[in-house]
Amino acid sequence: MTDARSIADSHPDTVRPATRDVILDAAERVVSREGSGRLTIDAVVRESGFSKGGVLYNFPSKQALIEGMVSRLILQAQEDCDCALEQATATGANPVATLIHVILAFKRTHRDVAMAVLAAASESPELLDPVRAMMARIRNDIIANAPDPVMARIALLAADGLHLADLLGLDMITPDEQEAVEARLIQLVSEPSPK
Amino acid sequence: MTDARSIADSHPDTVRPATRDVILDAAERVVSREGSGRLTIDAVVRESGFSKGGVLYNFPSKQALIEGMVSRLILQAQEDCDCALEQATATGANPVATLIHVILAFKRTHRDVAMAVLAAASESPELLDPVRAMMARIRNDIIANAPDPVMARIALLAADGLHLADLLGLDMITPDEQEAVEARLIQLVSEPSPK
DNA sequence: AAATGCAAACCGACCAGACGGTATAGATGC
DNA sequence: GCATCTATACCGTCTGGTCGGTTTGCATTT
């Protein structure tokens, strides 16, 4: 009864017009517009056009709603990664470089959602557990299999640094500089270590 | 009247027992113990031993209190950086490497406070403006003057990545790995670019 | 040096509003 | 008519902030 439809959406869009997704979209809009501290149920109600009852029917609590946002984000990220990596192994491209691309692309596309996740995390860190698990799963073997694991790790860290700094509004890098950094990162993980 | 003692404390510890600092300490303790979402005025009141009136006398609003936390943190960071860099130029050490060390040391020492700042930022991003300004001031010329600016930027980004991931509880790096990364970063910014 | 005056510092009860959540009634499709 | 949703009114709590009053440090007066 608590989860009339279970947490993971079973019927993506068939009969159900994906009410949950509409609500999640609204929540994302609220966060990106007013900041993650202003993510309140009433705000989502206002933004989504649904009533409070409707929202709370689909997400029985605020925590559930945030979990919904997080899990949708993770799903998206995992798809991005898996898809890109699959393509990379098919074409023989460098997996580390591929992952860097994915991270930076993700940064550009899902900035707002990631912010929400971040905010949620600061309040209840356990919400980040699945995120951490996903990151570990994807990265560890890539790093381990890289010709220069330390360098691979550094490159991924730098990409993360770029991403996170951007999320926090801390990055003051120009697009040109960022392009240079990106190119250099790819180069660093592509050639075998000089040492 | 609004700032009977002005914002920057004039008398560090002489006559005035630095009430503001006592309150800020309490706020930091609250955040590090209960998480940044639980940073409430009443919690600070309980933790500090002052009354609500007393706390709100020194920081007229919660926002002011958070600003106080941020500005004290910035002051600390700036001191750390300036001191280390001064020493570096005196001994001829690599400034980029020095800054990396400072970033990572800061991560270890002020983890809790930085978390609070981060959390505060996600609610009202403008609170991070001074942080951004400080980072820009210190970094830009270092990067510009480095023999390999792009590499320097990458190294600093990686250090940031490490720091931020840790703050968010996202990092799953072992101490050994971290040491390796650190050493390699130093090495990367120490030798002239191979290309 | 004791008394006086005054403002800065501090106290704690109180309030208004926001927020998360519930209860219950109404709509809609099968 | 039953299950699945959606809408509205409402409640209890928590929290930021106010306000009148009390204490404390300190200079001035006598």
mmCIF file of C-alpha atoms in Angstrom, chain B:
data_model
loop_
_atom_site.group_PDB
_atom_site.id
_atom_site.type_symbol
_atom_site.label_atom_id
_atom_site.label_comp_id
_atom_site.label_asym_id
_atom_site.label_seq_id
_atom_site.Cartn_x
_atom_site.Cartn_y
_atom_site.Cartn_z
ATOM 1 C CA MET B 1 23.959 50.293 15.668
ATOM 2 C CA THR B 2 23.484 47.291 13.488
ATOM 3 C CA ASP B 3 27.147 46.452 13.837
ATOM 4 C CA ALA B 4 28.117 47.648 17.237
ATOM 5 C CA ARG B 5 31.381 45.808 16.947
ATOM 6 C CA SER B 6 31.702 45.883 13.172
ATOM 7 C CA ILE B 7 31.835 42.680 11.261
ATOM 8 C CA ALA B 8 35.486 41.879 11.607
ATOM 9 C CA ASP B 9 36.318 41.402 15.241
ATOM 10 C CA SER B 10 38.594 44.202 16.342
ATOM 11 C CA HIS B 11 39.609 42.915 19.774
ATOM 12 C CA PRO B 12 40.467 39.266 19.252
ATOM 13 C CA ASP B 13 40.413 38.086 22.828
ATOM 14 C CA THR B 14 41.442 40.902 25.105
ATOM 15 C CA VAL B 15 38.457 42.043 27.082
ATOM 16 C CA ARG B 16 35.726 40.540 24.951
ATOM 17 C CA PRO B 17 35.538 36.786 25.336
ATOM 18 C CA ALA B 18 34.853 36.523 21.618
ATOM 19 C CA THR B 19 31.225 35.576 21.980
ATOM 20 C CA ARG B 20 30.787 35.395 18.268
ATOM 21 C CA ASP B 21 33.507 32.809 18.004
ATOM 22 C CA VAL B 22 31.984 30.744 20.778
ATOM 23 C CA ILE B 23 28.712 30.742 18.882
ATOM 24 C CA LEU B 24 30.384 29.879 15.593
ATOM 25 C CA ASP B 25 32.208 27.018 17.282
ATOM 26 C CA ALA B 26 28.911 25.711 18.564
ATOM 27 C CA ALA B 27 27.394 25.969 15.114
ATOM 28 C CA GLU B 28 30.272 23.990 13.660
ATOM 29 C CA ARG B 29 29.850 21.331 16.289
ATOM 30 C CA VAL B 30 26.160 21.045 15.518
ATOM 31 C CA VAL B 31 26.819 20.653 11.831
ATOM 32 C CA SER B 32 29.564 18.119 12.213
ATOM 33 C CA ARG B 33 27.552 16.071 14.653
ATOM 34 C CA GLU B 34 24.025 16.204 13.251
ATOM 35 C CA GLY B 35 24.575 17.150 9.645
ATOM 36 C CA SER B 36 24.096 20.434 7.933
ATOM 37 C CA GLY B 37 20.369 20.006 7.528
ATOM 38 C CA ARG B 38 19.996 20.147 11.277
ATOM 39 C CA LEU B 39 21.694 23.481 11.605
ATOM 40 C CA THR B 40 18.988 25.392 13.385
ATOM 41 C CA ILE B 41 19.163 28.431 15.573
ATOM 42 C CA ASP B 42 17.729 26.570 18.518
ATOM 43 C CA ALA B 43 20.325 23.851 18.103
ATOM 44 C CA VAL B 44 23.064 26.449 18.189
ATOM 45 C CA VAL B 45 21.424 28.000 21.227
ATOM 46 C CA ARG B 46 21.457 24.668 23.031
ATOM 47 C CA GLU B 47 24.998 23.869 21.970
ATOM 48 C CA SER B 48 26.486 27.238 22.765
ATOM 49 C CA GLY B 49 24.853 27.662 26.148
ATOM 50 C CA PHE B 50 23.729 31.137 25.211
ATOM 51 C CA SER B 51 20.117 32.067 25.002
ATOM 52 C CA LYS B 52 18.280 32.572 21.796
ATOM 53 C CA GLY B 53 18.329 36.276 22.366
ATOM 54 C CA GLY B 54 22.065 36.225 22.859
ATOM 55 C CA VAL B 55 22.723 34.282 19.709
ATOM 56 C CA LEU B 56 20.410 36.441 17.665
ATOM 57 C CA TYR B 57 21.962 39.520 19.137
ATOM 58 C CA ASN B 58 25.324 38.544 17.707
ATOM 59 C CA PHE B 59 23.957 37.158 14.459
ATOM 60 C CA PRO B 60 20.701 38.900 13.642
ATOM 61 C CA SER B 61 19.530 36.101 11.376
ATOM 62 C CA LYS B 62 20.322 32.563 10.449
ATOM 63 C CA GLN B 63 21.716 33.783 7.187
ATOM 64 C CA ALA B 64 24.038 36.079 9.088
ATOM 65 C CA LEU B 65 25.194 33.166 11.178
ATOM 66 C CA ILE B 66 25.980 31.082 8.129
ATOM 67 C CA GLU B 67 27.740 34.038 6.595
ATOM 68 C CA GLY B 68 29.799 34.225 9.731
ATOM 69 C CA MET B 69 30.750 30.601 9.388
ATOM 70 C CA VAL B 70 31.681 31.060 5.773
ATOM 71 C CA SER B 71 33.733 34.159 6.314
ATOM 72 C CA ARG B 72 35.636 32.610 9.180
ATOM 73 C CA LEU B 73 36.347 29.592 7.031
ATOM 74 C CA ILE B 74 37.532 31.768 4.193
ATOM 75 C CA LEU B 75 39.779 33.688 6.514
ATOM 76 C CA GLN B 76 41.326 30.453 7.664
ATOM 77 C CA ALA B 77 41.781 29.162 4.150
ATOM 78 C CA GLN B 78 43.317 32.391 2.983
ATOM 79 C CA GLU B 79 45.768 32.344 5.841
ATOM 80 C CA ASP B 80 46.723 28.770 5.077
ATOM 81 C CA CYS B 81 47.267 29.544 1.432
ATOM 82 C CA ASP B 82 49.135 32.782 1.859
ATOM 83 C CA CYS B 83 51.366 31.350 4.519
ATOM 84 C CA ALA B 84 52.224 28.258 2.516
ATOM 85 C CA LEU B 85 52.785 30.203 -0.674
ATOM 86 C CA GLU B 86 55.001 32.701 1.040
ATOM 87 C CA GLN B 87 57.070 29.878 2.388
ATOM 88 C CA ALA B 88 57.148 28.313 -1.057
ATOM 89 C CA THR B 89 58.511 31.378 -2.768
ATOM 90 C CA ALA B 90 61.080 31.728 -0.028
ATOM 91 C CA THR B 91 62.370 28.194 -0.408
ATOM 92 C CA GLY B 92 61.845 28.094 -4.131
ATOM 93 C CA ALA B 93 59.314 25.288 -3.898
ATOM 94 C CA ASN B 94 56.769 24.696 -6.612
ATOM 95 C CA PRO B 95 53.741 26.878 -5.901
ATOM 96 C CA VAL B 96 51.286 24.585 -7.610
ATOM 97 C CA ALA B 97 52.464 21.623 -5.588
ATOM 98 C CA THR B 98 52.247 23.739 -2.475
ATOM 99 C CA LEU B 99 48.692 24.704 -3.208
ATOM 100 C CA ILE B 100 47.766 21.095 -3.790
ATOM 101 C CA HIS B 101 49.148 20.241 -0.410
ATOM 102 C CA VAL B 102 47.158 23.035 1.183
ATOM 103 C CA ILE B 103 43.949 21.915 -0.464
ATOM 104 C CA LEU B 104 44.364 18.367 0.703
ATOM 105 C CA ALA B 105 45.413 19.368 4.191
ATOM 106 C CA PHE B 106 42.420 21.648 4.421
ATOM 107 C CA LYS B 107 40.221 18.788 3.414
ATOM 108 C CA ARG B 108 41.491 16.773 6.336
ATOM 109 C CA THR B 109 41.280 19.512 8.935
ATOM 110 C CA HIS B 110 38.148 21.427 8.173
ATOM 111 C CA ARG B 111 35.959 18.739 6.753
ATOM 112 C CA ASP B 112 32.959 19.521 8.919
ATOM 113 C CA VAL B 113 32.936 23.220 8.415
ATOM 114 C CA ALA B 114 33.356 22.883 4.722
ATOM 115 C CA MET B 115 30.352 20.608 4.745
ATOM 116 C CA ALA B 116 28.295 23.258 6.391
ATOM 117 C CA VAL B 117 29.362 25.804 3.864
ATOM 118 C CA LEU B 118 28.524 23.448 1.094
ATOM 119 C CA ALA B 119 25.111 22.809 2.507
ATOM 120 C CA ALA B 120 24.456 26.465 3.069
ATOM 121 C CA ALA B 121 25.506 27.104 -0.473
ATOM 122 C CA SER B 122 23.010 24.719 -1.907
ATOM 123 C CA GLU B 123 20.260 26.690 -0.238
ATOM 124 C CA SER B 124 21.404 30.146 -1.115
ATOM 125 C CA PRO B 125 24.177 30.093 -3.667
ATOM 126 C CA GLU B 126 25.117 33.717 -3.209
ATOM 127 C CA LEU B 127 26.739 32.731 0.063
ATOM 128 C CA LEU B 128 29.467 31.133 -1.963
ATOM 129 C CA ASP B 129 30.400 34.314 -3.761
ATOM 130 C CA PRO B 130 33.202 35.191 -1.358
ATOM 131 C CA VAL B 131 34.488 31.637 -1.556
ATOM 132 C CA ARG B 132 34.617 31.859 -5.298
ATOM 133 C CA ALA B 133 36.384 35.182 -5.115
ATOM 134 C CA MET B 134 39.029 33.804 -2.800
ATOM 135 C CA MET B 135 39.641 30.763 -4.939
ATOM 136 C CA ALA B 136 39.943 32.882 -8.038
ATOM 137 C CA ARG B 137 42.337 35.306 -6.430
ATOM 138 C CA ILE B 138 44.704 32.648 -5.249
ATOM 139 C CA ARG B 139 44.583 30.348 -8.192
ATOM 140 C CA ASN B 140 44.532 32.445 -11.255
ATOM 141 C CA ASP B 141 48.011 33.843 -11.057
ATOM 142 C CA ILE B 142 49.447 30.541 -9.935
ATOM 143 C CA ILE B 143 47.977 28.824 -12.919
ATOM 144 C CA ALA B 144 49.000 31.601 -15.224
ATOM 145 C CA ASN B 145 52.598 31.559 -14.014
ATOM 146 C CA ALA B 146 52.982 27.813 -14.057
ATOM 147 C CA PRO B 147 55.279 26.413 -16.708
ATOM 148 C CA ASP B 148 52.407 24.288 -17.944
ATOM 149 C CA PRO B 149 49.198 26.125 -17.094
ATOM 150 C CA VAL B 150 46.821 23.497 -18.371
ATOM 151 C CA MET B 151 48.562 20.803 -16.393
ATOM 152 C CA ALA B 152 48.528 22.983 -13.303
ATOM 153 C CA ARG B 153 44.820 23.533 -13.695
ATOM 154 C CA ILE B 154 44.232 19.836 -14.103
ATOM 155 C CA ALA B 155 46.188 19.024 -10.992
ATOM 156 C CA LEU B 156 44.279 21.574 -8.952
ATOM 157 C CA LEU B 157 41.018 20.273 -10.344
ATOM 158 C CA ALA B 158 41.953 16.761 -9.356
ATOM 159 C CA ALA B 159 42.727 17.936 -5.845
ATOM 160 C CA ASP B 160 39.374 19.671 -5.772
ATOM 161 C CA GLY B 161 37.726 16.544 -7.059
ATOM 162 C CA LEU B 162 39.227 14.588 -4.226
ATOM 163 C CA HIS B 163 38.167 17.200 -1.722
ATOM 164 C CA LEU B 164 34.631 17.662 -2.939
ATOM 165 C CA ALA B 165 33.982 13.986 -3.412
ATOM 166 C CA ASP B 166 35.065 13.474 0.142
ATOM 167 C CA LEU B 167 32.748 16.194 1.375
ATOM 168 C CA LEU B 168 29.847 14.590 -0.393
ATOM 169 C CA GLY B 169 30.760 11.175 0.898
ATOM 170 C CA LEU B 170 31.298 10.066 -2.655
ATOM 171 C CA ASP B 171 34.903 9.090 -2.594
ATOM 172 C CA MET B 172 35.754 5.476 -2.283
ATOM 173 C CA ILE B 173 39.469 5.823 -2.572
ATOM 174 C CA THR B 174 41.770 4.026 -0.200
ATOM 175 C CA PRO B 175 44.479 5.930 1.639
ATOM 176 C CA ASP B 176 47.099 4.089 -0.390
ATOM 177 C CA GLU B 177 45.526 5.075 -3.656
ATOM 178 C CA GLN B 178 45.159 8.612 -2.468
ATOM 179 C CA GLU B 179 48.811 8.768 -1.594
ATOM 180 C CA ALA B 180 49.721 7.511 -5.017
ATOM 181 C CA VAL B 181 47.498 10.106 -6.611
ATOM 182 C CA GLU B 182 48.983 12.834 -4.510
ATOM 183 C CA ALA B 183 52.530 11.870 -5.351
ATOM 184 C CA ARG B 184 51.742 11.670 -9.013
ATOM 185 C CA LEU B 185 50.060 15.060 -8.979
ATOM 186 C CA ILE B 186 53.113 16.643 -7.463
ATOM 187 C CA GLN B 187 55.260 14.941 -10.036
ATOM 188 C CA LEU B 188 53.039 16.107 -12.871
ATOM 189 C CA VAL B 189 53.302 19.741 -11.963
ATOM 190 C CA SER B 190 56.969 19.562 -11.073
ATOM 191 C CA GLU B 191 58.461 18.392 -14.321
ATOM 192 C CA PRO B 192 58.112 20.471 -17.462
ATOM 193 C CA SER B 193 55.520 19.139 -19.847
ATOM 194 C CA PRO B 194 56.957 16.284 -21.903
ATOM 195 C CA LYS B 195 55.187 17.427 -25.014
#
